[in-house]
Structure formats: C-alpha cells, structure tokens
mmCIF file with all atom_site columns, C-alpha atoms in Angstrom:
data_model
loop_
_atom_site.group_PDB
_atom_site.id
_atom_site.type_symbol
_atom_site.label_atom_id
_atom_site.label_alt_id
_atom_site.label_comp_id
_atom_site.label_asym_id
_atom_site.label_entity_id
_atom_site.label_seq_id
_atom_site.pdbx_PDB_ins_code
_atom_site.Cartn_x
_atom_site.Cartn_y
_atom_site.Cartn_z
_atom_site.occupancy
_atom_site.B_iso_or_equiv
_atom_site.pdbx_formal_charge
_atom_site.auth_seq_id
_atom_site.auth_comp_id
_atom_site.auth_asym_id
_atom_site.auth_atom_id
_atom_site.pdbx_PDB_model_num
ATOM 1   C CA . UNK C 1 1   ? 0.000   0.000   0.000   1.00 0.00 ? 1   UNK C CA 1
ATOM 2   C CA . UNK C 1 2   ? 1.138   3.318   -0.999  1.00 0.00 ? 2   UNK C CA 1
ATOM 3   C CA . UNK C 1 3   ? 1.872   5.723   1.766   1.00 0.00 ? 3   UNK C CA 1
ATOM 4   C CA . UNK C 1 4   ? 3.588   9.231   2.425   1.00 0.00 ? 4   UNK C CA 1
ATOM 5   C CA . UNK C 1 5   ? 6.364   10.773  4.847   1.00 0.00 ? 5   UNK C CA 1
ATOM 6   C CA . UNK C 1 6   ? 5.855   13.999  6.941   1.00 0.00 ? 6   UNK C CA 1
ATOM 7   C CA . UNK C 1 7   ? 8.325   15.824  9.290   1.00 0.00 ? 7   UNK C CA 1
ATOM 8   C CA . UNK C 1 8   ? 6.867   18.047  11.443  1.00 0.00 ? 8   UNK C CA 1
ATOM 9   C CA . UNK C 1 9   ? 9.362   20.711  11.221  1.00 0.00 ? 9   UNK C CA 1
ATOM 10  C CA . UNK C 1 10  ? 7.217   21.594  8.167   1.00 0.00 ? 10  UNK C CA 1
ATOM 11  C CA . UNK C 1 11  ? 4.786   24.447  8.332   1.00 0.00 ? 11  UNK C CA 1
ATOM 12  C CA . UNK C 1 12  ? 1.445   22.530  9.674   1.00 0.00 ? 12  UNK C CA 1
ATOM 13  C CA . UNK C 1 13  ? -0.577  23.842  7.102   1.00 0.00 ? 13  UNK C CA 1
ATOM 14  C CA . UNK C 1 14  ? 1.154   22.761  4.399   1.00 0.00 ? 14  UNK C CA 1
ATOM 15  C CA . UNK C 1 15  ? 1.496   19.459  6.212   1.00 0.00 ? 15  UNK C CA 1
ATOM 16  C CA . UNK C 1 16  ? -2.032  19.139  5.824   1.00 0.00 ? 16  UNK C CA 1
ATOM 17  C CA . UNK C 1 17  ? -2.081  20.319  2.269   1.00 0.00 ? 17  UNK C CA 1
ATOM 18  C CA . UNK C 1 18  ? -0.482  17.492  1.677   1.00 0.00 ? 18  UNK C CA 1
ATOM 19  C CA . UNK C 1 19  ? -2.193  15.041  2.817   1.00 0.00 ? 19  UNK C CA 1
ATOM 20  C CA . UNK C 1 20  ? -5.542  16.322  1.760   1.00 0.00 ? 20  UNK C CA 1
ATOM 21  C CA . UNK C 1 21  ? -4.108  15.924  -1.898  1.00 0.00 ? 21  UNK C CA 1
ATOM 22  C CA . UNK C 1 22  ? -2.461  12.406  -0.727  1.00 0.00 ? 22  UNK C CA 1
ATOM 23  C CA . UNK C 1 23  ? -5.820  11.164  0.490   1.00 0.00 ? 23  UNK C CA 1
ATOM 24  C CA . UNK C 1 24  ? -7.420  12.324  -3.067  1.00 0.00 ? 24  UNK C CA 1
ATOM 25  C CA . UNK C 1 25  ? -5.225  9.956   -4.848  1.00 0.00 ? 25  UNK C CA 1
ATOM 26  C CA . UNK C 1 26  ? -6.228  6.976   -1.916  1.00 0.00 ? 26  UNK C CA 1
ATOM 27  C CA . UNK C 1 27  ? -3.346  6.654   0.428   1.00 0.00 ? 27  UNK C CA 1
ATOM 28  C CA . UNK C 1 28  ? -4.002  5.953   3.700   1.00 0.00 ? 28  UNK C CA 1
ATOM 29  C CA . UNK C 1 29  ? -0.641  5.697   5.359   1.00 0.00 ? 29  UNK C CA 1
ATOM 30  C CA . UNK C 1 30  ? 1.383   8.936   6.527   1.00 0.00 ? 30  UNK C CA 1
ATOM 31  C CA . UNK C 1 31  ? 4.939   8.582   7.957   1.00 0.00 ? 31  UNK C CA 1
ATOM 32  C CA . UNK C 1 32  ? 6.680   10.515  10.646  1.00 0.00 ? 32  UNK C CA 1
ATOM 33  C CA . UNK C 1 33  ? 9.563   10.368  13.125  1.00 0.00 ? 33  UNK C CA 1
ATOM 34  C CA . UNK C 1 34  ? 9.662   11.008  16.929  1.00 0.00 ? 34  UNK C CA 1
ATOM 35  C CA . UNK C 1 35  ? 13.465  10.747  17.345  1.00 0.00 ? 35  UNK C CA 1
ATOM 36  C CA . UNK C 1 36  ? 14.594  12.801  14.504  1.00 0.00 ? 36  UNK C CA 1
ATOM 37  C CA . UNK C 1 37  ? 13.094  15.878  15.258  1.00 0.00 ? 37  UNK C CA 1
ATOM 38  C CA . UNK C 1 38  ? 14.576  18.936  15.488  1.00 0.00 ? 38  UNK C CA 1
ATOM 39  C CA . UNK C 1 39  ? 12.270  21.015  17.110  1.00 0.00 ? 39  UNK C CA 1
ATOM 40  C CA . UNK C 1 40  ? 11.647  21.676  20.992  1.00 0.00 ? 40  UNK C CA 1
ATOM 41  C CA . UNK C 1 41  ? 9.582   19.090  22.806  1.00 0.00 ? 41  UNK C CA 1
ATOM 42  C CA . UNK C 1 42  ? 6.588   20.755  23.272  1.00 0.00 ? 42  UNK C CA 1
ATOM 43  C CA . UNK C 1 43  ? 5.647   22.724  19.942  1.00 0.00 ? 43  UNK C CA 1
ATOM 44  C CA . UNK C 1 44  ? 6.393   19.287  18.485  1.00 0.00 ? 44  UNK C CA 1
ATOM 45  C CA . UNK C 1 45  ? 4.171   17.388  20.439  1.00 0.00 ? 45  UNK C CA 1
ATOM 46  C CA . UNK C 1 46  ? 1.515   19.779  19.884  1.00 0.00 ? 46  UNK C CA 1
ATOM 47  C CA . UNK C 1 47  ? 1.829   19.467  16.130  1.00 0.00 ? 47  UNK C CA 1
ATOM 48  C CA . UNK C 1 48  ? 1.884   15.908  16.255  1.00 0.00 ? 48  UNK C CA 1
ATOM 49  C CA . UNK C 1 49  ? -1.592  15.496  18.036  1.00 0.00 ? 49  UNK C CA 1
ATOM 50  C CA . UNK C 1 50  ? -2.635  17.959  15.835  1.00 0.00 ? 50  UNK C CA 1
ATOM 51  C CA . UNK C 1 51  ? -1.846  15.874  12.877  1.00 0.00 ? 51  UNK C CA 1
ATOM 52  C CA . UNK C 1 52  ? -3.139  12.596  14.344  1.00 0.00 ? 52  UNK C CA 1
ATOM 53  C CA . UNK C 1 53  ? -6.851  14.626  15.066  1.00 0.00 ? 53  UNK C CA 1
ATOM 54  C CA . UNK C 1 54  ? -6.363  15.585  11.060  1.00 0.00 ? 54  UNK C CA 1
ATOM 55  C CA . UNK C 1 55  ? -5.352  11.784  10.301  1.00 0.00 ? 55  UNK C CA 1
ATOM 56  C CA . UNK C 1 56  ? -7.959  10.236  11.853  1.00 0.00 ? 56  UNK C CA 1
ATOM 57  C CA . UNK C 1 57  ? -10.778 13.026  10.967  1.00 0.00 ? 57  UNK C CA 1
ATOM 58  C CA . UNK C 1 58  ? -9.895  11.184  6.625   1.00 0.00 ? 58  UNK C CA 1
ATOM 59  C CA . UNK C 1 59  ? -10.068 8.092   7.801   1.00 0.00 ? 59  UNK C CA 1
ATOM 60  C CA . UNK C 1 60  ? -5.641  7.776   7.711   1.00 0.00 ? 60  UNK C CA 1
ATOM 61  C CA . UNK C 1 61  ? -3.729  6.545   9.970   1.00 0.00 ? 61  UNK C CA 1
ATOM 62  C CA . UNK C 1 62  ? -0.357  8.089   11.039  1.00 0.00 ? 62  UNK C CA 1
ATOM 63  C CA . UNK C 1 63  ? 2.422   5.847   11.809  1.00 0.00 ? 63  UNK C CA 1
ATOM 64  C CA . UNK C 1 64  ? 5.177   7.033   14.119  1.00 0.00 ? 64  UNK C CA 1
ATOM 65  C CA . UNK C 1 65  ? 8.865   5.940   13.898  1.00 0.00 ? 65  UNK C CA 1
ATOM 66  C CA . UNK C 1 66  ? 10.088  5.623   17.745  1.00 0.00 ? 66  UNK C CA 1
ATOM 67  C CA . UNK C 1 67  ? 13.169  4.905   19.512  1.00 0.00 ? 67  UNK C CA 1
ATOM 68  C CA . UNK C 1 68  ? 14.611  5.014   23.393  1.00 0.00 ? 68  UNK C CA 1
ATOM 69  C CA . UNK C 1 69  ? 15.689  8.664   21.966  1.00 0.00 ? 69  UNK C CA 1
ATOM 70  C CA . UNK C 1 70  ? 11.750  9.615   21.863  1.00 0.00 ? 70  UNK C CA 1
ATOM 71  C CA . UNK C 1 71  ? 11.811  8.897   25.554  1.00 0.00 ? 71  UNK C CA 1
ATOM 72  C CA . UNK C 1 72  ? 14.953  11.218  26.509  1.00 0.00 ? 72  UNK C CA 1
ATOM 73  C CA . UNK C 1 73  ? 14.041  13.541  24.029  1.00 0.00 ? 73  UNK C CA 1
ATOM 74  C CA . UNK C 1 74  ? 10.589  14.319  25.130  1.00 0.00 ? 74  UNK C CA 1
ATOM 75  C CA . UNK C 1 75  ? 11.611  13.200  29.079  1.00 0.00 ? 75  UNK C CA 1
ATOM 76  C CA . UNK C 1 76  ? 8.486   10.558  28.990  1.00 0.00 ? 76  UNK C CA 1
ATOM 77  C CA . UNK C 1 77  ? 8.768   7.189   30.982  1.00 0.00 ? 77  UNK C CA 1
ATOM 78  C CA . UNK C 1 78  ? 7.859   4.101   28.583  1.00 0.00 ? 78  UNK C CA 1
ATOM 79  C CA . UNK C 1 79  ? 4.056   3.989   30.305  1.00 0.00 ? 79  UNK C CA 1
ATOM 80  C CA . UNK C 1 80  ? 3.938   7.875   29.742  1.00 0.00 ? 80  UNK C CA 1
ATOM 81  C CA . UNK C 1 81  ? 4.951   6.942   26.184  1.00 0.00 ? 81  UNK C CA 1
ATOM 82  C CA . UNK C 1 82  ? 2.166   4.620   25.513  1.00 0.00 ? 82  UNK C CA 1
ATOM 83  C CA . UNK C 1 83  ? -0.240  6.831   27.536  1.00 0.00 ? 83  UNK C CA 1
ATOM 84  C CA . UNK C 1 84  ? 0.488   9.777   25.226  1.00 0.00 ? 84  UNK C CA 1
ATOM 85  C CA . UNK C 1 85  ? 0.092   7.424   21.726  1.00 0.00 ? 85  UNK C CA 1
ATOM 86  C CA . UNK C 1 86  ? -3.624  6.127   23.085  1.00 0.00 ? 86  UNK C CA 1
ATOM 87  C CA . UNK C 1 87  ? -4.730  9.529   24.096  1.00 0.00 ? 87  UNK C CA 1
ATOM 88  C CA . UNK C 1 88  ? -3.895  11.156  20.756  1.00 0.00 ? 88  UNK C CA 1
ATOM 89  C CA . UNK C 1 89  ? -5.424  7.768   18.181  1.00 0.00 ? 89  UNK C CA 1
ATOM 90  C CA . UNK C 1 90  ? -1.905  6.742   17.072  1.00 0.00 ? 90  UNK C CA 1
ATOM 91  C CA . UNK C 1 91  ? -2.752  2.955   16.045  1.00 0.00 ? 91  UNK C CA 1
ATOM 92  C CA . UNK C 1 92  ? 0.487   2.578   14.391  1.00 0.00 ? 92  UNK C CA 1
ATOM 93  C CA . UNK C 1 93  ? 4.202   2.668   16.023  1.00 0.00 ? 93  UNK C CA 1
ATOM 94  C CA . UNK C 1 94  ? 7.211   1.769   14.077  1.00 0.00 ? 94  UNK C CA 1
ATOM 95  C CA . UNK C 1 95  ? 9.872   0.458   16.432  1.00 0.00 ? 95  UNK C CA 1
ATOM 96  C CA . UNK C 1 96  ? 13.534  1.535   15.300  1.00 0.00 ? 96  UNK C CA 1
ATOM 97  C CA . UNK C 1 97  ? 16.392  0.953   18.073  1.00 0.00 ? 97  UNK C CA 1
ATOM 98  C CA . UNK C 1 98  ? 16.696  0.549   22.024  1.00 0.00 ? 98  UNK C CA 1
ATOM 99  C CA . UNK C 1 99  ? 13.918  -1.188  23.153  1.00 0.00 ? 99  UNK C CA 1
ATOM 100 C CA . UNK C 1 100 ? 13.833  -4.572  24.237  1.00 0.00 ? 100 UNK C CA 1
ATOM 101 C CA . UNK C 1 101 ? 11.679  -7.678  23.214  1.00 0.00 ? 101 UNK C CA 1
ATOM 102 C CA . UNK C 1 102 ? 9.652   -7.423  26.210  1.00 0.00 ? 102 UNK C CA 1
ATOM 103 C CA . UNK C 1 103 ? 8.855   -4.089  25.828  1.00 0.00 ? 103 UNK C CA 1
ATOM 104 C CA . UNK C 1 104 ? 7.572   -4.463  22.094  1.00 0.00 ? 104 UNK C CA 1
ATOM 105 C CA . UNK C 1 105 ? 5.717   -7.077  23.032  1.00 0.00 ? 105 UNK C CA 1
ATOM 106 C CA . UNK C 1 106 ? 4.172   -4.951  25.292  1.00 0.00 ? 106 UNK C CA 1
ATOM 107 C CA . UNK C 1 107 ? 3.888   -1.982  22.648  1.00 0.00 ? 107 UNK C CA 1
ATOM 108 C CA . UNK C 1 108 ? 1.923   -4.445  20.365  1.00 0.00 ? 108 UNK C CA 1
ATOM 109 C CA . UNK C 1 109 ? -0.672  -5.052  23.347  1.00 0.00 ? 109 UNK C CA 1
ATOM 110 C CA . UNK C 1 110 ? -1.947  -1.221  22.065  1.00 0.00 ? 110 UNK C CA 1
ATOM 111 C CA . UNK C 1 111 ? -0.947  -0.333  19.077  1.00 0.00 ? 111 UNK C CA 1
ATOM 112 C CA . UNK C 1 112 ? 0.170   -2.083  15.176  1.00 0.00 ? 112 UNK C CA 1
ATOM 113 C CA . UNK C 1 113 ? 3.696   -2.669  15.519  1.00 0.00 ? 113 UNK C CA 1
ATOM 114 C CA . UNK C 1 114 ? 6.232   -1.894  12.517  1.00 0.00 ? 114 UNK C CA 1
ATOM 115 C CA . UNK C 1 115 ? 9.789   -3.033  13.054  1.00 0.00 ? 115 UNK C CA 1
ATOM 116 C CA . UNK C 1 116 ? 13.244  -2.247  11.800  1.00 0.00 ? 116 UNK C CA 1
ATOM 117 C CA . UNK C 1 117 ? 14.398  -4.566  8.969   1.00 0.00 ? 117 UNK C CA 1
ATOM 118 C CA . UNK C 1 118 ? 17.757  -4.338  9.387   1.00 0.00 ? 118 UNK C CA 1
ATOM 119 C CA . UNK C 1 119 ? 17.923  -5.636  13.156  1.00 0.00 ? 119 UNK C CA 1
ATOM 120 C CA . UNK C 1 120 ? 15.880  -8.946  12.434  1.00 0.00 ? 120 UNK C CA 1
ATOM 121 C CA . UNK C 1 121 ? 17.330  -12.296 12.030  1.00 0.00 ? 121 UNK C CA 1
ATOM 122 C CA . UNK C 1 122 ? 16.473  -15.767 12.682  1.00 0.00 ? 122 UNK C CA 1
ATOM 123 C CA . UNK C 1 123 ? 17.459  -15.743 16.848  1.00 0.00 ? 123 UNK C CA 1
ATOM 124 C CA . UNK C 1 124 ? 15.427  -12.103 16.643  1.00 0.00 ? 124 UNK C CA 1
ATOM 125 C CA . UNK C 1 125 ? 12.004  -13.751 15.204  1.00 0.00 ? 125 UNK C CA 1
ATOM 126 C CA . UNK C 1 126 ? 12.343  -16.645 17.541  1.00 0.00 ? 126 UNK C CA 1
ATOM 127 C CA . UNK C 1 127 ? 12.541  -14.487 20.601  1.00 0.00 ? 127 UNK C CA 1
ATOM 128 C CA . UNK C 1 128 ? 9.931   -12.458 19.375  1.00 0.00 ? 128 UNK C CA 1
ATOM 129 C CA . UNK C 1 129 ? 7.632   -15.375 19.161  1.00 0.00 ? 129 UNK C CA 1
ATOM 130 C CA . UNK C 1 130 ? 8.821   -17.272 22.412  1.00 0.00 ? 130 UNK C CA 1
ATOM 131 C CA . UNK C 1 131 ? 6.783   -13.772 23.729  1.00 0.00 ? 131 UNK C CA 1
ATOM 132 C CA . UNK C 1 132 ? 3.825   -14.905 22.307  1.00 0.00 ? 132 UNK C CA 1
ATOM 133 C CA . UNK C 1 133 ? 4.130   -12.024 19.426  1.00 0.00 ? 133 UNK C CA 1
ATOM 134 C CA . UNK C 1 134 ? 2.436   -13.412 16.017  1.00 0.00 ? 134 UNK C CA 1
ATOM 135 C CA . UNK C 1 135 ? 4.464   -12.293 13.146  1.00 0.00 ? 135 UNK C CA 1
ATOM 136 C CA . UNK C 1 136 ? 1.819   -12.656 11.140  1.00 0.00 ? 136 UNK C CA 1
ATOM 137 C CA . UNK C 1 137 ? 0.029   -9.413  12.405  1.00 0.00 ? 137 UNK C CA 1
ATOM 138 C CA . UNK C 1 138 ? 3.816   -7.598  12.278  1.00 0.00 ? 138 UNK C CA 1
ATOM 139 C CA . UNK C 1 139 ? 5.352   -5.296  9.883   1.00 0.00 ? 139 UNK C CA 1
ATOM 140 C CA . UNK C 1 140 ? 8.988   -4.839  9.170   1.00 0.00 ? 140 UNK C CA 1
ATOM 141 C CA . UNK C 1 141 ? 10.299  -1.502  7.505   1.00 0.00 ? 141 UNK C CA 1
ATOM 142 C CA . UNK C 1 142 ? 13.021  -1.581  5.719   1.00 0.00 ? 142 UNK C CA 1
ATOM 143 C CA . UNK C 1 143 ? 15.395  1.866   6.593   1.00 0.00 ? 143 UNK C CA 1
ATOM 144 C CA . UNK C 1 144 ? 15.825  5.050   4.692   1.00 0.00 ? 144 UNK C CA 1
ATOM 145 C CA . UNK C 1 145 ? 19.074  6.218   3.527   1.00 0.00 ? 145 UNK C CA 1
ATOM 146 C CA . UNK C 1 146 ? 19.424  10.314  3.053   1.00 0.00 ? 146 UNK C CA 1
ATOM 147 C CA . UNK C 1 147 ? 23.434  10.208  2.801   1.00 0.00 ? 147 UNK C CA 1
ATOM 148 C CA . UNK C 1 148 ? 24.261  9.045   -0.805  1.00 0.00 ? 148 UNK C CA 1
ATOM 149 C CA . UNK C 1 149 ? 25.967  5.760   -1.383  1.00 0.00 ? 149 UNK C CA 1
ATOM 150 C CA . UNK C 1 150 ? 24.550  4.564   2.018   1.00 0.00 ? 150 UNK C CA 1
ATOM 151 C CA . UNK C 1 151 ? 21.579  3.064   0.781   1.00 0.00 ? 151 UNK C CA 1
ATOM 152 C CA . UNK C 1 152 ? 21.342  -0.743  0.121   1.00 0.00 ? 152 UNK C CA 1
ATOM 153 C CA . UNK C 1 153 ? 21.212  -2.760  -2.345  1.00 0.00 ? 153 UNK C CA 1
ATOM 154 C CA . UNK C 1 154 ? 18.534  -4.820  -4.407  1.00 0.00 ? 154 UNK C CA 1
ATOM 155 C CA . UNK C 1 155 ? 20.394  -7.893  -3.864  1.00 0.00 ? 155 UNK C CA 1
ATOM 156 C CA . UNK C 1 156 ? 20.335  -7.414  -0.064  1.00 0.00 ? 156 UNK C CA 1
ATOM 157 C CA . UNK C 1 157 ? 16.797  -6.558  0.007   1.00 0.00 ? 157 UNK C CA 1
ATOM 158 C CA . UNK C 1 158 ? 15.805  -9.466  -1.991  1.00 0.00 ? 158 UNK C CA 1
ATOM 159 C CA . UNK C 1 159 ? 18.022  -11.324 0.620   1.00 0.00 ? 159 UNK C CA 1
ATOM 160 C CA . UNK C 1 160 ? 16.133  -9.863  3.820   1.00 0.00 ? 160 UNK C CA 1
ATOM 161 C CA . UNK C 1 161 ? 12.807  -10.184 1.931   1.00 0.00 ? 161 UNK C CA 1
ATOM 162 C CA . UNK C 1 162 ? 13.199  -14.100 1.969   1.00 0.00 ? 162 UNK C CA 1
ATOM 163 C CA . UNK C 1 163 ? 13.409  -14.355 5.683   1.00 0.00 ? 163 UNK C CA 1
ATOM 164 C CA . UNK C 1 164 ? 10.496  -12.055 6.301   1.00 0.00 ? 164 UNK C CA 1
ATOM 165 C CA . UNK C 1 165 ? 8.210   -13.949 3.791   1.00 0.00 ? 165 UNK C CA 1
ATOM 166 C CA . UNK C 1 166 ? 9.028   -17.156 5.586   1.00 0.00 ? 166 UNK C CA 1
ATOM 167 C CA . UNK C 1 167 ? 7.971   -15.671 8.962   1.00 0.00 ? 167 UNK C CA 1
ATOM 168 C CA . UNK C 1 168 ? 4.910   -13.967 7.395   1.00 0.00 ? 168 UNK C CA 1
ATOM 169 C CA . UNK C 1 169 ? 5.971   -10.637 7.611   1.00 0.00 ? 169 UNK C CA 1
ATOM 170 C CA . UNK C 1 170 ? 4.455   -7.908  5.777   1.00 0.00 ? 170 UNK C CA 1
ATOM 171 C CA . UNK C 1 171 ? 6.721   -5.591  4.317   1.00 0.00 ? 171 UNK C CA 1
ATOM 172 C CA . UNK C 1 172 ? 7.146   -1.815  3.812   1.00 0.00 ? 172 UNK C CA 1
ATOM 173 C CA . UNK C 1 173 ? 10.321  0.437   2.645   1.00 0.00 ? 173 UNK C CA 1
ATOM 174 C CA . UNK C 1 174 ? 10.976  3.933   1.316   1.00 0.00 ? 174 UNK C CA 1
ATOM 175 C CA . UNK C 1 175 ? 11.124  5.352   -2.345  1.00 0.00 ? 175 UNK C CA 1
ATOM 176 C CA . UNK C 1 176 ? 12.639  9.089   -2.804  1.00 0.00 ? 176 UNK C CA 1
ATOM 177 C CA . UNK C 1 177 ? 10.117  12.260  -3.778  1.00 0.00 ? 177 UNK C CA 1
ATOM 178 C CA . UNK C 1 178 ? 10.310  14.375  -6.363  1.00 0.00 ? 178 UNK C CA 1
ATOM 179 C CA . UNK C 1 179 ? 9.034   17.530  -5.526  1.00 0.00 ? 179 UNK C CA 1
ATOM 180 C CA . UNK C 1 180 ? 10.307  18.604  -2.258  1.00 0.00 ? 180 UNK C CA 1
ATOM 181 C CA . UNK C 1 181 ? 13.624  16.770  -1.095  1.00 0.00 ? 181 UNK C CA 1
ATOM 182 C CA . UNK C 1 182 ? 14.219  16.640  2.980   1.00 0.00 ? 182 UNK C CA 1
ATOM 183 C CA . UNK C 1 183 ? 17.265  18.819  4.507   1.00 0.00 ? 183 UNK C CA 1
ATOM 184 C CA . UNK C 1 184 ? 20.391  18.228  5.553   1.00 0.00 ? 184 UNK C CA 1
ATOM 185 C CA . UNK C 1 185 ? 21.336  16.640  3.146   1.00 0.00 ? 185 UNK C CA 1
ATOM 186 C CA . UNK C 1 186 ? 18.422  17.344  -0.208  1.00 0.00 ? 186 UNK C CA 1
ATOM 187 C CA . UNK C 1 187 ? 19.451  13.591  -1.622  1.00 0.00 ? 187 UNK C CA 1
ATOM 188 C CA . UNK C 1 188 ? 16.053  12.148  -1.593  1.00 0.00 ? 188 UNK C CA 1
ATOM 189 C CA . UNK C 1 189 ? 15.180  9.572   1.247   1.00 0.00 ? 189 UNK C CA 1
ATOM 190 C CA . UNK C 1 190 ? 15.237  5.737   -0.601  1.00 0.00 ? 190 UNK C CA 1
ATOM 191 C CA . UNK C 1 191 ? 15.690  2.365   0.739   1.00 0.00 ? 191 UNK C CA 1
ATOM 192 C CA . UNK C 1 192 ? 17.772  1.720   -2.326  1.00 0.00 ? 192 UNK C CA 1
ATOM 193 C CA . UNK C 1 193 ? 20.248  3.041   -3.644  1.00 0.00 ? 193 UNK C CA 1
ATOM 194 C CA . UNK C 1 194 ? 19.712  2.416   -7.071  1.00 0.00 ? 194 UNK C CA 1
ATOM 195 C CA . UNK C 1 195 ? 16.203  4.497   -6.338  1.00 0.00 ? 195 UNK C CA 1
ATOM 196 C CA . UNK C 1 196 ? 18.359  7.603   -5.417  1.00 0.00 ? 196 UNK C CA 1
ATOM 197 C CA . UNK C 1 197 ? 18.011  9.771   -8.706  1.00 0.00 ? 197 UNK C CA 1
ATOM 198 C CA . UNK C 1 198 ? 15.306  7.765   -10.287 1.00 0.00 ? 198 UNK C CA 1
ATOM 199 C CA . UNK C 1 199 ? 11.692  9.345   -10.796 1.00 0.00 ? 199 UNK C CA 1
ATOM 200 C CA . UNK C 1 200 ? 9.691   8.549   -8.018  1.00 0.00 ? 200 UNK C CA 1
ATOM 201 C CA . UNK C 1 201 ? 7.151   6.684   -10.149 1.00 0.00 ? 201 UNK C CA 1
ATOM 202 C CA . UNK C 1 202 ? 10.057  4.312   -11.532 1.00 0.00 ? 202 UNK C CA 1
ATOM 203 C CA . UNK C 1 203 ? 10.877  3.757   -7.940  1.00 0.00 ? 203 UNK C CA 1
ATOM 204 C CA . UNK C 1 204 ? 7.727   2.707   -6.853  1.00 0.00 ? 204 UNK C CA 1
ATOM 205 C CA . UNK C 1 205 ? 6.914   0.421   -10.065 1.00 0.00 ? 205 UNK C CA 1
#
C-alpha cells in the first residue's frame, strides 16, 4: 500500500495540504519520526496530536517511527509513552532501536507494531515469538538512507525479503520524492540506492 512521509518541522498547514491531496489519490498511510526531530519538545508534540486529530478526521492513519531517543528527548517514561500514543489515536508505532523484546511485546498489546528490517534475524524472530508475538500481524520496515551511497542494495533486500516472507511478515520500505527533497542533506530519502536519482514513479513500479 502506498503511503507518504511527513516531518513536522514543516509548516502545519502545508502538512495538511499534503495530505488532503495524498488522500485524493487513496493513500491511507502517513509517515513521521519522533526521534529525529529537530524542534523543541513541546511545539512538536503539539503538532503531532494535531496531525493525528487531522489523520484520523480522513479516515488515515499516522504511523510514528520511535526509539529510546523519543523517551529522553521528550523526558516521557515508557508507560507515559504509551499513555500519550492512546490519548492522541496513534494505532500505528514503528519500532527503530533501544527497546527490548519485552517491551515491544508490550507496545503491540496497544498499538500495530512496525519493526526495523535491518535488526531482524532468525534468533530475533524466535525471541519475538517465544513472547507470544504473532508475526503474522507484524510489519517490518526496511530503513531510509538520506546520505548518498549509504543506501542498500537490491540484492540485499531481496536477501532480507526471503526471511520475512518465511515468517509472514508484511513488508514496507521507502522510495525518494520528487518535488520537495528533505534537509540536511536534499538527496532524496530511498531504501535503495539504485532508487536515489530515479523518478519517483520508476521507484515505486
């Protein structure tokens, strides 16, 4: 399913711009960080239940990308974390570094979980389900690269892919925009490489 990025140190009205003309065209899914983010804690976590209310008013659901850093960034204990989610209608977390088996298996007791691709192997999916986790009902996300030559390869993700089709994974990863290109570094934000300078279109074909 085709979804789009946000960063929320965009102007919020042209955030929602943007998804009113995403949802025209039928996507559902918007993406957005919680440990990237450059702005101060508090006129970020405005904007972000701001954003959810707009999500959720079309019917689209906003997935956030969390780490331990969303914790120490926005000083909230892991129950304050979970607290805040529920209270604003996230139904989506994606679950990139730092926290620990049990405590994702205690994220998915509220919310969709999304996992990083690159830190799942064999021993990782076992644990996982040892929990009592179904992998069935899980998502892994491949990363997104915004340094050039950093981004993998097609061979590699054809490699992972095979692993996460065995455990019944579903699986999502980035393709670059055209239009407006995300700072520091204006290279685009793809999985692959090879995606880097393509058009966007190509990318997702």
């Amino acid at each position: 399913m085709l979804g789009i990025s946000i960063y929320l140190s965009e102007n919020i009205e042209e955030i929602k711009k943007y998804i009113d003309r995403s949802g025209k065209y039928g996507v559902k899914n918007i993406f957005t960080s919680m440990h990237i983010t450059e702005e101060n804690s508090q006129e970020f976590m405005n904007k972000i239940q701001e954003v959810s209310k707009y999500a959720n008013e079309r019917n689209m659901i906003l997935m956030i990308d969390i780490s331990t850093n969303t914790l120490s960034k926005f000083n909230l204990t892991f129950s304050e974390m979970i607290e805040f989610y529920k209270n604003i209608g996230i139904k989506k977390l994606r679950i990139d570094f730092g926290f620990s088996e049990k405590e994702i298996y205690e994220i998915s007791k509220y919310f969709e979980i999304i996992l990083n691709a690159s830190i799942i192997d064999e021993k990782y999916c076992n644990s996982l389900e040892k929990l009592g986790l179904n992998l069935n009902k899980i998502t892994v996300c491949h990363n997104f690269y915004p340094r050039i030559e950093t981004g993998i390869s097609e061979e590699f993700l054809l490699e992972k892919n095979k692993l996460f089709k065995k455990k019944g994974f579903k699986i999502q990863a980035f393709i670059p925009g055209d239009e407006k290109l995300r700072g520091p570094m204006f290279e685009g934000l793809p999985t692959l490489e090879d995606h880097r300078n393509i058009p966007t279109f190509l990318a997702y074909i």
